[in-house]
Amino acid sequence: MDISEVRKGSKIMIDGVPYNVEEAEFMKPGKGSAIYRYKLRNLVDGSSTNKTYHSGEKFTGANVNTREGQFLYREGNNFIFMNTDTFEQYTIEETLLGDKSHFLKEGTIVTTMMLEEKPLDITLPIFVELKVTKSDIATKTDTVTAQLKSATVETGYQIDVPTFIKEGDTIKVDTRTGTYVERVVTKK
Amino acid sequence: MTEDESQRLEYLSSNLKRRAFIYQITRDFFNKQGFLEVETPVRSPAIAPEKEITPIESEGWFLSTSPELYMKRLLAAGYDRIFQFNHCFRKGERGAYHNPEFSLLEWYRQGVNYSQMMQDTEQMVAAIAAALGTGKTLKYRDNTIDLSLPWERITVSQAFQKYAGWDPTNDPDMRRFDEDTVLKVVPNLNPHRPVFLIDYPAPMASLARLKPGNPRVAERVELFIGGLELANAYSELVNQKEQEIRFRKEIEQIKKEQNRVVPMPEKFIKAVAHLPECAGNALGMDRLVMLFCNAARIDEVMPFTVDDA
C-alpha cells in the first residue's frame, strides 16, 4: 500500500517485522513533499519506536489476524494450543509467551495474534483460577506484619497470598499484574 | 443526526461564527482597496503541474489545487487587483493542519513584487486582529505572539544555516529541504513573532521569478505564525518561454518518477505572454481561522472534515 493509505491502527511490515501504527503524524510544506512521522509498536517483541518517512514510500500490509485458541498441554519449551474453530493445533514457544506462561493451565482460552500462520502473541483472560499446590506455613511474625506468604500454583508460578490460603485451595489471579485477587469458593 | 455529530457541531459553533466573521473582515479589507472578488472554476481540464501536489481527478478533468492559473489569466486580460476564496483539493493530505479539501484565499496585484504581498498580509491580519479585539498580542497554543508590524523577515539561506546547518540555495536537495523545513527550521523560528521566510532556492518555485541579481533564489515568500504555514507568495514569473520550459520539465519528472500524466495548461501558457509585472499570495483560510481560534487541529474550524463527510 502507498504511504498515504497508512492510518493510525494500520499494521505494516518493515524489514520483515510486523508493526502496528500507534500514532501517525502528517506534515507537509505546501509545495514540498510530505513527511510522515509514526510511533510504531513492534508486534513481535512489543517494543516501541519512532520513524520518519517520505511521500512515495510503499509498505506491505502485515496480514495480522486473531483467533481463539485453547491451551492443551506443555511439551518441554513448547506450549500446544488448539484453534477452537478448526480444532487444528499450533505451537508457541515459551520465550514468545514470556511471563504469560505462568498463567496457562489446561483448558485456558486465549486470543492468539497471528502473522499469516505464525503465532506472535497471546492475550490471556484478565482473571484465571489456579490451584495452590504448595504453600508455606505462615510464621507468627509474618501474620502480624505482612499477612502474606509465598505459595506455588499448579503452573509452577510463585505468588504472594494471604495466610489463610491452604494447599489445595483455588485462587483467582489477575494476569495483568500477576497478583492474588481472591479465594475461589468451590461449591460441592 | 447522531448524538456525536450534534455534540461535535455544537462544540464548533463559536469557532464557526468566528470563521464567518474573519471572512467578512477579509472581504471588507480587499473591497476597500478596490480589489474585485472573482470566482473561477473548481474543475478544470488542466492545472499547474506540481510534483508534490497530487490532484483529485473528475471525469478526466482535475479539481482545483489552487486558482493561480485562472487568476493570472484574468491579470493578463487587464484585471489589476483581484481576490477570491477558492475550495482546493489535494489528494491524500490529511493531518492536524491538513484536510484534502480546504479553502485558499488568493489575491493578486499588478505592478508590484512580493514585498507588497508581505505588507498586504501584515495589514490584513492586523485588521482581523483589530476587528476581533485581540489587540497586538495573540495567544496561540503554548505561545504568546506579538503581532505588531513589521514582522520578521529571514531568508531561507539564513534560516537553514542557523537551524539546519546547511545552505539549500547553494546545493538544492529537495528531500532534505522538505524534511529539514518541517523538522528543524519551522519548529525553531521565533515562536513569539510572525516570520516571513523569503527567497527560496530557484528550483522550488516554478511560478515565481528569479531574484534580480541573484538567480540562485526565487522571489518566493512563506509566512509562518505559531508553527502554522499560513501563506505562500511570489513575484510572478511573466516570461512565457521560461514558464513553458519549467512546466515541461516538471511534467516530464512527474511522468518519470510517478507515472502520472499531467497535461500542459496551454491556455495559461498563452496568457503568460500578456502577464504584466505582478505579485500574488495564497493564504490558507482554515489555518488563519485556526490561529484566531487557538485551534490545534483543522478539525476544530471546519464542520465536516474528510473523516466526518
Coordinates of N, CA, C and O in Angstrom, one line a residue, chain A residues 88-144:
Chain A
E88 N -7.5 -27.3 14.8 CA -6.1 -27.6 14.4 C -5.2 -27.1 15.6 O -5.6 -26.2 16.3
Q89 N -4.1 -27.8 15.7 CA -3.2 -27.5 16.8 C -2.1 -26.6 16.3 O -1.7 -26.7 15.2
Y90 N -1.6 -25.7 17.2 CA -0.4 -24.9 16.9 C 0.4 -24.8 18.1 O 0.0 -24.9 19.2
T91 N 1.7 -24.4 17.9 CA 2.7 -24.4 19.0 C 3.2 -23.0 19.2 O 3.5 -22.3 18.2
I92 N 3.4 -22.6 20.4 CA 4.0 -21.3 20.7 C 5.2 -21.6 21.7 O 5.0 -22.3 22.7
E93 N 6.3 -21.1 21.4 CA 7.5 -21.3 22.2 C 7.4 -20.5 23.5 O 6.8 -19.4 23.5
E94 N 8.0 -21.0 24.6 CA 7.9 -20.4 25.9 C 8.5 -18.9 25.8 O 8.0 -18.0 26.4
T95 N 9.6 -18.8 25.1 CA 10.3 -17.5 25.0 C 9.3 -16.4 24.5 O 9.4 -15.2 24.9
L96 N 8.4 -16.8 23.5 CA 7.5 -15.8 23.0 C 6.4 -15.5 24.0 O 5.9 -14.3 24.0
L97 N 6.1 -16.4 24.8 CA 5.0 -16.2 25.8 C 5.5 -15.3 27.0 O 4.7 -14.6 27.6
G98 N 6.7 -15.5 27.3 CA 7.3 -14.7 28.4 C 6.5 -15.1 29.7 O 6.2 -16.2 30.0
D99 N 6.2 -14.0 30.5 CA 5.6 -14.3 31.8 C 4.1 -14.8 31.6 O 3.6 -15.3 32.6
K100 N 3.6 -14.7 30.4 CA 2.2 -15.2 30.3 C 2.1 -16.7 30.5 O 1.0 -17.2 30.8
S101 N 3.3 -17.4 30.3 CA 3.2 -18.9 30.5 C 2.9 -19.2 31.9 O 2.4 -20.3 32.2
H102 N 3.1 -18.3 32.9 CA 2.8 -18.6 34.3 C 1.3 -18.8 34.6 O 0.9 -19.3 35.6
F103 N 0.5 -18.3 33.6 CA -1.0 -18.3 33.9 C -1.7 -19.3 33.0 O -2.9 -19.3 32.9
L104 N -1.0 -20.1 32.3 CA -1.6 -21.0 31.3 C -1.8 -22.4 32.0 O -0.9 -23.1 32.3
K105 N -3.1 -22.8 32.2 CA -3.3 -24.1 32.6 C -4.2 -24.8 31.6 O -4.9 -24.1 30.7
E106 N -4.2 -26.1 31.6 CA -5.0 -26.8 30.6 C -6.4 -26.3 30.5 O -7.1 -26.1 31.5
G107 N -6.8 -26.0 29.2 CA -8.2 -25.6 29.0 C -8.4 -24.1 28.9 O -9.4 -23.6 28.5
T108 N -7.4 -23.3 29.3 CA -7.5 -21.8 29.3 C -7.7 -21.4 27.8 O -7.0 -21.8 26.9
I109 N -8.7 -20.5 27.6 CA -9.0 -20.0 26.3 C -8.3 -18.6 26.2 O -8.4 -17.7 27.0
V110 N -7.5 -18.5 25.1 CA -6.7 -17.3 24.9 C -7.0 -16.8 23.5 O -7.5 -17.5 22.6
T111 N -6.7 -15.5 23.2 CA -6.8 -14.9 21.9 C -5.3 -14.9 21.4 O -4.5 -14.4 22.0
T112 N -5.1 -15.5 20.2 CA -3.8 -15.6 19.6 C -3.7 -14.6 18.5 O -4.6 -14.6 17.6
M113 N -2.7 -13.8 18.5 CA -2.4 -12.9 17.3 C -1.5 -13.6 16.4 O -0.4 -14.1 16.8
M114 N -1.9 -13.7 15.1 CA -1.1 -14.5 14.1 C -0.6 -13.6 13.0 O -1.4 -12.7 12.6
L115 N 0.6 -13.7 12.6 CA 1.1 -13.1 11.3 C 1.0 -14.2 10.3 O 1.8 -15.2 10.4
E116 N 0.0 -14.1 9.4 CA -0.3 -15.2 8.5 C -0.6 -16.4 9.3 O -1.5 -16.4 10.1
E117 N 0.3 -17.5 9.3 CA 0.0 -18.7 10.1 C 1.0 -18.8 11.3 O 1.1 -19.8 11.9
K118 N 1.7 -17.7 11.6 CA 2.7 -17.7 12.6 C 2.2 -17.0 13.8 O 1.9 -15.8 13.8
P119 N 2.1 -17.7 15.0 CA 1.7 -17.0 16.2 C 2.7 -16.0 16.7 O 3.9 -16.2 16.6
L120 N 2.2 -14.8 17.1 CA 3.1 -13.7 17.5 C 2.9 -13.5 19.0 O 3.9 -13.2 19.7
D121 N 1.7 -13.6 19.5 CA 1.4 -13.2 20.9 C 0.1 -13.8 21.3 O -0.8 -14.1 20.4
I122 N -0.1 -13.9 22.6 CA -1.5 -14.3 23.1 C -2.0 -13.2 24.0 O -1.2 -12.5 24.7
T123 N -3.3 -13.1 24.1 CA -3.9 -12.3 25.1 C -4.7 -13.2 26.1 O -5.5 -14.0 25.7
L124 N -4.3 -13.1 27.3 CA -4.9 -14.0 28.4 C -6.2 -13.4 28.8 O -6.5 -12.2 28.7
P125 N -7.1 -14.3 29.4 CA -8.2 -13.7 30.1 C -7.6 -12.9 31.3 O -6.5 -13.1 31.8
I126 N -8.4 -11.8 31.7 CA -7.8 -11.0 32.7 C -7.7 -11.7 34.0 O -6.7 -11.6 34.8
F127 N -8.6 -12.6 34.3 CA -8.5 -13.4 35.6 C -8.4 -14.9 35.2 O -9.2 -15.3 34.3
V128 N -7.6 -15.6 35.9 CA -7.5 -17.0 35.8 C -7.6 -17.7 37.2 O -7.2 -17.0 38.2
E129 N -8.2 -18.9 37.2 CA -8.3 -19.6 38.5 C -7.2 -20.7 38.5 O -7.1 -21.5 37.6
L130 N -6.4 -20.6 39.6 CA -5.3 -21.6 39.6 C -5.3 -22.2 41.0 O -5.6 -21.6 42.0
K131 N -4.9 -23.5 41.0 CA -4.9 -24.3 42.3 C -3.6 -24.2 43.0 O -2.5 -24.2 42.3
V132 N -3.6 -24.0 44.3 CA -2.4 -23.8 45.1 C -1.8 -25.2 45.3 O -2.5 -26.1 45.9
T133 N -0.6 -25.5 44.9 CA 0.0 -26.8 45.0 C 0.9 -26.9 46.2 O 1.2 -27.9 46.7
K134 N 1.4 -25.7 46.6 CA 2.4 -25.7 47.7 C 2.3 -24.4 48.4 O 2.1 -23.3 47.8
S135 N 2.3 -24.4 49.7 CA 2.1 -23.1 50.4 C 2.9 -23.2 51.8 O 2.8 -24.2 52.5
D136 N 3.7 -22.2 52.1 CA 4.4 -22.2 53.3 C 3.4 -22.0 54.5 O 2.4 -21.5 54.3
I137 N 3.8 -22.5 55.6 CA 3.0 -22.3 56.8 C 3.5 -20.9 57.3 O 4.7 -20.7 57.5
A138 N 2.6 -20.0 57.5 CA 3.0 -18.7 58.0 C 3.5 -18.7 59.4 O 3.0 -19.4 60.3
T139 N 4.6 -18.0 59.6 CA 5.1 -17.9 61.0 C 4.3 -16.8 61.7 O 3.7 -16.0 61.0
K140 N 4.4 -16.8 62.9 CA 3.6 -15.9 63.7 C 4.0 -14.4 63.4 O 3.1 -13.6 63.2
T141 N 5.3 -14.1 63.2 CA 5.7 -12.8 62.9 C 5.1 -12.3 61.6 O 4.7 -11.2 61.4
D142 N 5.1 -13.3 60.6 CA 4.5 -12.9 59.3 C 3.1 -12.5 59.4 O 2.7 -11.5 58.8
T143 N 2.3 -13.2 60.2 CA 0.9 -12.8 60.3 C 0.7 -11.5 60.9 O -0.2 -10.8 60.5
V144 N 1.6 -11.1 61.8 CA 1.4 -9.8 62.4 C 1.6 -8.6 61.4 O 0.9 -7.7 61.4

